[in-house]
Amino acid sequence: MKNLDRPRFGPDGKGNSFGTWARQRFMRRSIMEAQPRASNSAYPELLTQGCFTMVQLTRSSRQPLGNNYKFGDNNIAARRLSTVADVFDASSRAFLLRSASQPVRLAVDLGCGPGHSTRLIAEVVQAQRVVGLDRSEAFLARAGTQGAPPISYQQHDVTTTPFPVEEQPDLLYARLLLSHLRDAVSVVGRWTRVLGLGGRLLLDEVNSVDTEDPVAMDYQRVVQAMLVQNGQRLDVGRLLSQMPDPAGTVIRKDHLVEVRPTSRQVGRMFALNLRVWSSDPYVIAEFGEKWLARLQDRLDQAASGEADIPVTWTMRQMVLGI
């Protein structure tokens, strides 16, 4: 893990539009990754244990995951997110330690999933209350089996403000979330407007994912095609680097950190994702079932330790404050 404090001026540094840049990117070595999910797999079920945590599922907020979200919220999704936590928690922990102002009365974890990042916030920040927000009832049910007060969870679409909390948050945190949202800059602007005086928004998002491995590059072709089709972008950190300060806030810190998972971790994340996407009608039409099956086999080999897939994530860690 290495800090890379350097400016970024655009998707390719040459002023090309994202559409042009994305098409060129498919043919080159850099790749990007995001968050994940699926159905039945060769990987064992994760066991959950621990204290009960309050989960509030209000009727007005219950809703299925949006059609533009391709990563699911079933058992394979939860397994994938467990690996994501293993990979990214160290860099996220350091980010929280150096960026969260003290003391924190209320911290809100945006897009908390099954609660890995929520529990990390509670441990590191020591807030009086920590609330995890997510649209997925299935993920929140999992989150509620682990942890203990001061953590609680609410089912809520995080693109909608205000949030279902009783006071203005001192801290908002989002990790690997904005790549799944359209119009990310507008969403960030809405989030900053709910902060209390002196509050901070911490964004922990993908800036780039780099590899020279042909299997990883093939996998990324699938990721990029789906995101572009949905009006999203994986390298949303680059977009944030060009964002003007939202009204009433200041970008206080902005730096890059490299994260290098093991080949087993990369293979596991990619293989579980592809198990979800390989049944998607768009993905089948775009890539073909035989090609997807071959890619799945190669990713499974990496997940089991039979092949190397060297991949480096560069995360943009940005702090916006009132």
Short mmCIF file of C-alpha atoms in Angstrom, two decimals:
data_model
loop_
_atom_site.label_atom_id
_atom_site.label_comp_id
_atom_site.label_asym_id
_atom_site.label_seq_id
_atom_site.Cartn_x
_atom_site.Cartn_y
_atom_site.Cartn_z
CA MET A 1 0.00 0.00 0.00
CA LYS A 2 1.58 3.27 -1.11
CA ASN A 3 0.48 6.90 -1.02
CA LEU A 4 0.54 8.57 -4.43
CA ASP A 5 -0.17 12.25 -3.88
CA ARG A 6 -0.24 13.63 -7.40
CA PRO A 7 -2.74 15.60 -9.44
CA ARG A 8 -5.05 14.03 -12.01
CA PHE A 9 -6.41 16.22 -14.77
CA GLY A 10 -8.90 14.07 -16.66
CA PRO A 11 -9.72 10.53 -17.78
CA ASP A 12 -6.63 10.34 -20.00
CA GLY A 13 -4.84 13.63 -19.31
CA LYS A 14 -5.49 14.69 -22.91
CA GLY A 15 -8.97 16.16 -22.68
CA ASN A 16 -10.76 13.27 -24.42
CA SER A 17 -14.38 12.64 -23.55
CA PHE A 18 -15.06 9.66 -21.30
CA GLY A 19 -16.74 7.74 -24.12
CA THR A 20 -13.66 8.08 -26.33
CA TRP A 21 -11.33 7.30 -23.46
CA ALA A 22 -13.33 4.22 -22.37
CA ARG A 23 -13.21 2.69 -25.84
CA GLN A 24 -9.47 3.22 -25.97
CA ARG A 25 -9.07 1.89 -22.43
CA PHE A 26 -10.51 -1.49 -23.41
CA MET A 27 -7.50 -2.03 -25.66
CA ARG A 28 -4.84 -1.05 -23.13
CA ARG A 29 -3.53 -2.41 -19.89
CA SER A 30 -5.37 -0.43 -17.18
CA ILE A 31 -8.53 -1.90 -15.74
CA MET A 32 -11.04 -1.00 -13.04
CA GLU A 33 -13.08 -3.01 -10.55
CA ALA A 34 -15.99 -2.30 -8.22
CA GLN A 35 -18.41 -4.24 -5.93
CA PRO A 36 -20.01 -7.58 -6.57
CA ARG A 37 -22.53 -10.53 -6.08
CA ALA A 38 -24.18 -13.88 -7.40
CA SER A 39 -25.90 -17.32 -6.76
CA ASN A 40 -24.33 -20.79 -6.21
CA SER A 41 -20.64 -21.39 -6.34
CA ALA A 42 -17.82 -23.70 -5.41
CA TYR A 43 -16.84 -21.35 -2.59
CA PRO A 44 -18.01 -22.30 0.93
CA GLU A 45 -20.73 -20.34 2.66
CA LEU A 46 -19.48 -17.75 5.12
CA LEU A 47 -20.58 -18.28 8.71
CA THR A 48 -21.92 -15.30 10.62
CA GLN A 49 -21.78 -14.91 14.37
CA GLY A 50 -21.81 -12.25 17.05
CA CYS A 51 -24.25 -10.01 18.84
CA PHE A 52 -27.53 -8.82 17.44
CA THR A 53 -27.51 -5.32 15.98
CA MET A 54 -30.69 -3.29 15.54
CA VAL A 55 -31.94 -3.31 11.94
CA GLN A 56 -34.77 -0.94 11.08
CA LEU A 57 -36.62 -1.73 7.84
CA THR A 58 -39.30 0.88 7.41
CA ARG A 59 -42.15 -0.04 5.03
CA SER A 60 -41.89 3.19 3.11
CA SER A 61 -38.26 2.51 2.20
CA ARG A 62 -38.58 -1.13 1.14
CA GLN A 63 -37.79 -1.52 -2.51
CA PRO A 64 -35.94 -3.92 -4.84
CA LEU A 65 -32.45 -3.11 -6.02
CA GLY A 66 -32.54 -0.88 -9.06
CA ASN A 67 -32.26 -2.41 -12.53
CA ASN A 68 -29.03 -0.50 -13.13
CA TYR A 69 -27.29 -2.33 -10.26
CA LYS A 70 -25.74 -5.51 -11.65
CA PHE A 71 -23.98 -6.96 -8.62
CA GLY A 72 -26.85 -8.48 -6.62
CA ASP A 73 -27.29 -9.04 -2.89
CA ASN A 74 -27.46 -12.82 -2.48
CA ASN A 75 -25.09 -15.32 -0.85
CA ILE A 76 -22.35 -15.03 -3.46
CA ALA A 77 -22.58 -11.25 -3.22
CA ALA A 78 -21.99 -11.45 0.51
CA ARG A 79 -18.99 -13.74 0.02
CA ARG A 80 -17.52 -11.34 -2.50
CA LEU A 81 -17.95 -8.41 -0.14
CA SER A 82 -16.20 -10.36 2.61
CA THR A 83 -13.15 -10.60 0.32
CA VAL A 84 -13.50 -6.92 -0.58
CA ALA A 85 -13.32 -6.10 3.14
CA ASP A 86 -10.21 -8.26 3.53
CA VAL A 87 -8.55 -6.45 0.63
CA PHE A 88 -9.48 -2.83 1.33
CA ASP A 89 -9.93 -2.58 5.11
CA ALA A 90 -6.28 -1.76 5.81
CA SER A 91 -6.24 1.27 3.50
CA SER A 92 -9.70 2.33 4.69
CA ARG A 93 -8.66 2.05 8.33
CA ALA A 94 -5.68 4.34 7.74
CA PHE A 95 -7.91 6.78 5.86
CA LEU A 96 -10.42 6.93 8.71
CA LEU A 97 -7.70 7.35 11.33
CA ARG A 98 -6.11 10.35 9.65
CA SER A 99 -9.32 12.00 8.34
CA ALA A 100 -12.17 11.63 10.84
CA SER A 101 -12.45 14.68 13.07
CA GLN A 102 -13.07 14.04 16.76
CA PRO A 103 -15.32 13.70 18.63
CA VAL A 104 -18.00 12.16 16.35
CA ARG A 105 -21.56 11.96 17.62
CA LEU A 106 -23.11 10.42 14.51
CA ALA A 107 -21.33 8.63 11.67
CA VAL A 108 -23.27 7.32 8.66
CA ASP A 109 -21.96 4.55 6.38
CA LEU A 110 -23.41 5.06 2.90
CA GLY A 111 -24.16 1.86 0.96
CA CYS A 112 -23.11 -0.27 3.92
CA GLY A 113 -23.97 -3.66 2.39
CA PRO A 114 -23.65 -6.46 4.99
CA GLY A 115 -21.91 -4.09 7.40
CA HIS A 116 -18.16 -4.67 7.00
CA SER A 117 -17.37 -0.97 6.57
CA THR A 118 -19.92 0.02 9.23
CA ARG A 119 -18.18 -2.10 11.83
CA LEU A 120 -14.82 -0.70 10.73
CA ILE A 121 -16.09 2.87 11.23
CA ALA A 122 -17.40 2.01 14.69
CA GLU A 123 -14.07 0.47 15.70
CA VAL A 124 -11.82 3.21 14.33
CA VAL A 125 -13.83 6.41 14.82
CA GLN A 126 -15.42 5.53 18.17
CA ALA A 127 -18.54 7.53 17.34
CA GLN A 128 -21.41 7.70 19.79
CA ARG A 129 -23.69 6.32 17.05
CA VAL A 130 -22.96 4.64 13.72
CA VAL A 131 -25.78 4.10 11.20
CA GLY A 132 -25.40 1.96 8.09
CA LEU A 133 -27.68 2.79 5.15
CA ASP A 134 -28.40 0.43 2.25
CA ARG A 135 -31.28 -0.44 -0.09
CA SER A 136 -30.80 -4.19 0.26
CA GLU A 137 -32.97 -5.87 2.90
CA ALA A 138 -30.93 -9.07 2.44
CA PHE A 139 -27.65 -7.33 3.19
CA LEU A 140 -29.09 -5.52 6.19
CA ALA A 141 -30.41 -8.79 7.59
CA ARG A 142 -26.85 -10.14 7.42
CA ALA A 143 -25.43 -6.96 8.94
CA GLY A 144 -27.83 -7.22 11.86
CA THR A 145 -26.36 -10.56 12.99
CA GLN A 146 -22.98 -9.01 13.73
CA GLY A 147 -21.77 -6.10 15.77
CA ALA A 148 -23.48 -4.35 18.68
CA PRO A 149 -24.55 -0.87 19.76
CA PRO A 150 -23.70 1.88 18.91
CA ILE A 151 -24.29 0.38 15.43
CA SER A 152 -27.74 0.35 13.83
CA TYR A 153 -28.98 -0.03 10.26
CA GLN A 154 -31.69 1.55 8.14
CA GLN A 155 -33.00 0.54 4.73
CA HIS A 156 -32.69 3.61 2.53
CA ASP A 157 -31.66 4.68 -0.97
CA VAL A 158 -28.54 6.76 -0.31
CA THR A 159 -29.11 8.89 -3.41
CA THR A 160 -32.15 10.34 -1.60
CA THR A 161 -31.67 12.99 1.06
CA PRO A 162 -32.32 13.75 3.86
CA PHE A 163 -31.27 10.50 5.49
CA PRO A 164 -33.48 8.72 8.06
CA VAL A 165 -31.46 9.88 11.08
CA GLU A 166 -32.51 12.17 13.92
CA GLU A 167 -29.63 14.65 13.70
CA GLN A 168 -27.13 15.98 11.21
CA PRO A 169 -24.19 13.59 10.78
CA ASP A 170 -20.68 14.60 11.80
CA LEU A 171 -19.23 12.00 9.43
CA LEU A 172 -20.39 10.45 6.16
CA TYR A 173 -18.36 7.62 4.62
CA ALA A 174 -18.66 5.93 1.21
CA ARG A 175 -16.39 3.14 -0.02
CA LEU A 176 -16.59 1.60 -3.52
CA LEU A 177 -20.07 3.07 -3.94
CA LEU A 178 -20.04 5.92 -6.46
CA SER A 179 -19.10 3.62 -9.36
CA HIS A 180 -22.58 2.13 -8.99
CA LEU A 181 -24.39 5.47 -9.15
CA ARG A 182 -25.25 7.66 -12.09
CA ASP A 183 -24.41 11.36 -11.89
CA ALA A 184 -21.98 10.79 -9.04
CA VAL A 185 -20.98 14.45 -8.69
CA SER A 186 -24.58 15.54 -8.11
CA VAL A 187 -25.02 12.80 -5.51
CA VAL A 188 -21.90 13.98 -3.67
CA GLY A 189 -23.32 17.50 -3.63
CA ARG A 190 -26.52 16.25 -2.01
CA TRP A 191 -24.57 14.36 0.61
CA THR A 192 -22.55 17.40 1.65
CA ARG A 193 -25.74 19.37 2.30
CA VAL A 194 -26.82 17.02 5.11
CA LEU A 195 -23.59 17.39 7.11
CA GLY A 196 -23.64 19.19 10.43
CA LEU A 197 -21.36 22.14 11.20
CA GLY A 198 -17.76 20.93 11.06
CA GLY A 199 -18.87 17.65 9.47
CA ARG A 200 -16.86 15.68 6.95
CA LEU A 201 -17.63 13.48 3.94
CA LEU A 202 -15.02 10.79 3.30
CA LEU A 203 -14.95 9.25 -0.20
CA ASP A 204 -12.93 6.05 -0.70
CA GLU A 205 -13.36 5.27 -4.41
CA VAL A 206 -11.63 3.60 -7.36
CA ASN A 207 -9.33 5.86 -9.36
CA SER A 208 -7.88 3.10 -11.55
CA VAL A 209 -7.14 -0.62 -11.65
CA ASP A 210 -3.99 -1.65 -13.51
CA THR A 211 -2.85 -4.97 -14.88
CA GLU A 212 -0.98 -6.56 -17.75
CA ASP A 213 -2.61 -9.95 -17.20
CA PRO A 214 -4.77 -11.03 -20.19
CA VAL A 215 -7.34 -12.84 -18.01
CA ALA A 216 -7.87 -9.75 -15.85
CA MET A 217 -8.11 -7.61 -18.98
CA ASP A 218 -10.77 -9.91 -20.44
CA TYR A 219 -12.70 -9.73 -17.19
CA GLN A 220 -12.50 -5.97 -17.24
CA ARG A 221 -13.99 -5.84 -20.73
CA VAL A 222 -17.17 -7.25 -19.17
CA VAL A 223 -17.13 -4.79 -16.26
CA GLN A 224 -16.56 -1.77 -18.47
CA ALA A 225 -19.24 -2.76 -20.97
CA MET A 226 -21.89 -3.10 -18.25
CA LEU A 227 -21.02 0.12 -16.50
CA VAL A 228 -20.87 2.18 -19.69
CA GLN A 229 -24.23 0.74 -20.74
CA ASN A 230 -25.68 1.87 -17.38
CA GLY A 231 -24.25 5.39 -17.55
CA GLN A 232 -21.71 4.64 -14.79
CA ARG A 233 -17.93 4.60 -14.60
CA LEU A 234 -15.65 2.47 -12.52
CA ASP A 235 -12.83 5.00 -12.36
CA VAL A 236 -15.11 7.46 -10.62
CA GLY A 237 -12.15 8.75 -8.60
CA ARG A 238 -10.89 10.49 -11.74
CA LEU A 239 -14.24 12.23 -12.03
CA LEU A 240 -14.00 13.36 -8.41
CA SER A 241 -10.56 14.84 -9.11
CA GLN A 242 -12.16 17.26 -11.58
CA MET A 243 -15.13 18.11 -9.36
CA PRO A 244 -15.46 21.70 -8.11
CA ASP A 245 -16.01 22.18 -4.40
CA PRO A 246 -19.71 21.52 -3.67
CA ALA A 247 -21.51 24.60 -2.40
CA GLY A 248 -20.67 25.33 1.21
CA THR A 249 -17.88 22.76 1.42
CA VAL A 250 -14.16 22.54 0.76
CA ILE A 251 -12.10 19.62 -0.52
CA ARG A 252 -9.73 19.40 2.44
CA LYS A 253 -7.67 16.37 1.43
CA ASP A 254 -7.23 14.42 -1.81
CA HIS A 255 -4.66 11.69 -2.28
CA LEU A 256 -4.16 8.32 -3.95
CA VAL A 257 -3.34 4.99 -2.32
CA GLU A 258 -2.31 1.75 -4.03
CA VAL A 259 -3.84 -1.57 -2.92
CA ARG A 260 -2.36 -4.84 -4.19
CA PRO A 261 -4.40 -7.95 -3.35
CA THR A 262 -3.07 -11.48 -3.65
CA SER A 263 -3.87 -13.39 -6.84
CA ARG A 264 -6.25 -15.61 -4.85
CA GLN A 265 -8.15 -12.54 -3.66
CA VAL A 266 -8.31 -11.06 -7.15
CA GLY A 267 -9.45 -14.38 -8.60
CA ARG A 268 -12.09 -14.80 -5.92
CA MET A 269 -13.55 -11.30 -6.40
CA PHE A 270 -13.57 -11.56 -10.18
CA ALA A 271 -14.87 -15.15 -10.29
CA LEU A 272 -17.78 -14.44 -7.96
CA ASN A 273 -18.74 -11.35 -9.94
CA LEU A 274 -18.69 -13.19 -13.23
CA ARG A 275 -20.98 -15.88 -11.82
CA VAL A 276 -23.61 -13.18 -11.47
CA TRP A 277 -23.02 -11.39 -14.75
CA SER A 278 -22.75 -14.48 -16.95
CA SER A 279 -26.54 -14.90 -16.78
CA ASP A 280 -27.24 -11.28 -17.68
CA PRO A 281 -28.91 -11.07 -21.14
CA TYR A 282 -26.80 -8.09 -22.18
CA VAL A 283 -23.54 -9.77 -21.16
CA ILE A 284 -24.48 -13.01 -22.96
CA ALA A 285 -25.39 -11.11 -26.12
CA GLU A 286 -22.21 -9.03 -25.99
CA PHE A 287 -19.66 -11.74 -25.17
CA GLY A 288 -21.25 -15.17 -25.76
CA GLU A 289 -21.77 -18.04 -23.33
CA LYS A 290 -18.71 -20.06 -24.45
CA TRP A 291 -16.33 -17.12 -24.07
CA LEU A 292 -17.78 -16.34 -20.62
CA ALA A 293 -17.43 -19.98 -19.55
CA ARG A 294 -13.76 -20.01 -20.56
CA LEU A 295 -13.15 -16.80 -18.64
CA GLN A 296 -14.93 -18.26 -15.59
CA ASP A 297 -12.64 -21.31 -15.65
CA ARG A 298 -9.52 -19.14 -15.74
CA LEU A 299 -10.76 -16.96 -12.87
CA ASP A 300 -11.63 -20.04 -10.81
CA GLN A 301 -8.05 -21.25 -11.29
CA ALA A 302 -6.73 -17.99 -9.87
CA ALA A 303 -9.18 -18.17 -6.96
CA SER A 304 -7.90 -21.63 -6.07
CA GLY A 305 -4.25 -20.58 -6.27
CA GLU A 306 -3.49 -22.32 -9.57
CA ALA A 307 -2.77 -19.12 -11.52
CA ASP A 308 -1.42 -15.63 -10.88
CA ILE A 309 -3.43 -12.49 -11.64
CA PRO A 310 -1.40 -9.41 -10.62
CA VAL A 311 -3.69 -6.40 -10.33
CA THR A 312 -3.20 -3.04 -8.58
CA TRP A 313 -6.06 -0.83 -7.45
CA THR A 314 -5.43 2.89 -6.99
CA MET A 315 -7.97 4.38 -4.60
CA ARG A 316 -8.79 8.08 -4.42
CA GLN A 317 -9.37 9.06 -0.81
CA MET A 318 -10.98 12.47 -0.61
CA VAL A 319 -12.18 14.49 2.38
CA LEU A 320 -14.82 17.21 1.95
CA GLY A 321 -15.65 19.41 4.91
CA ILE A 322 -18.02 22.16 5.99
#
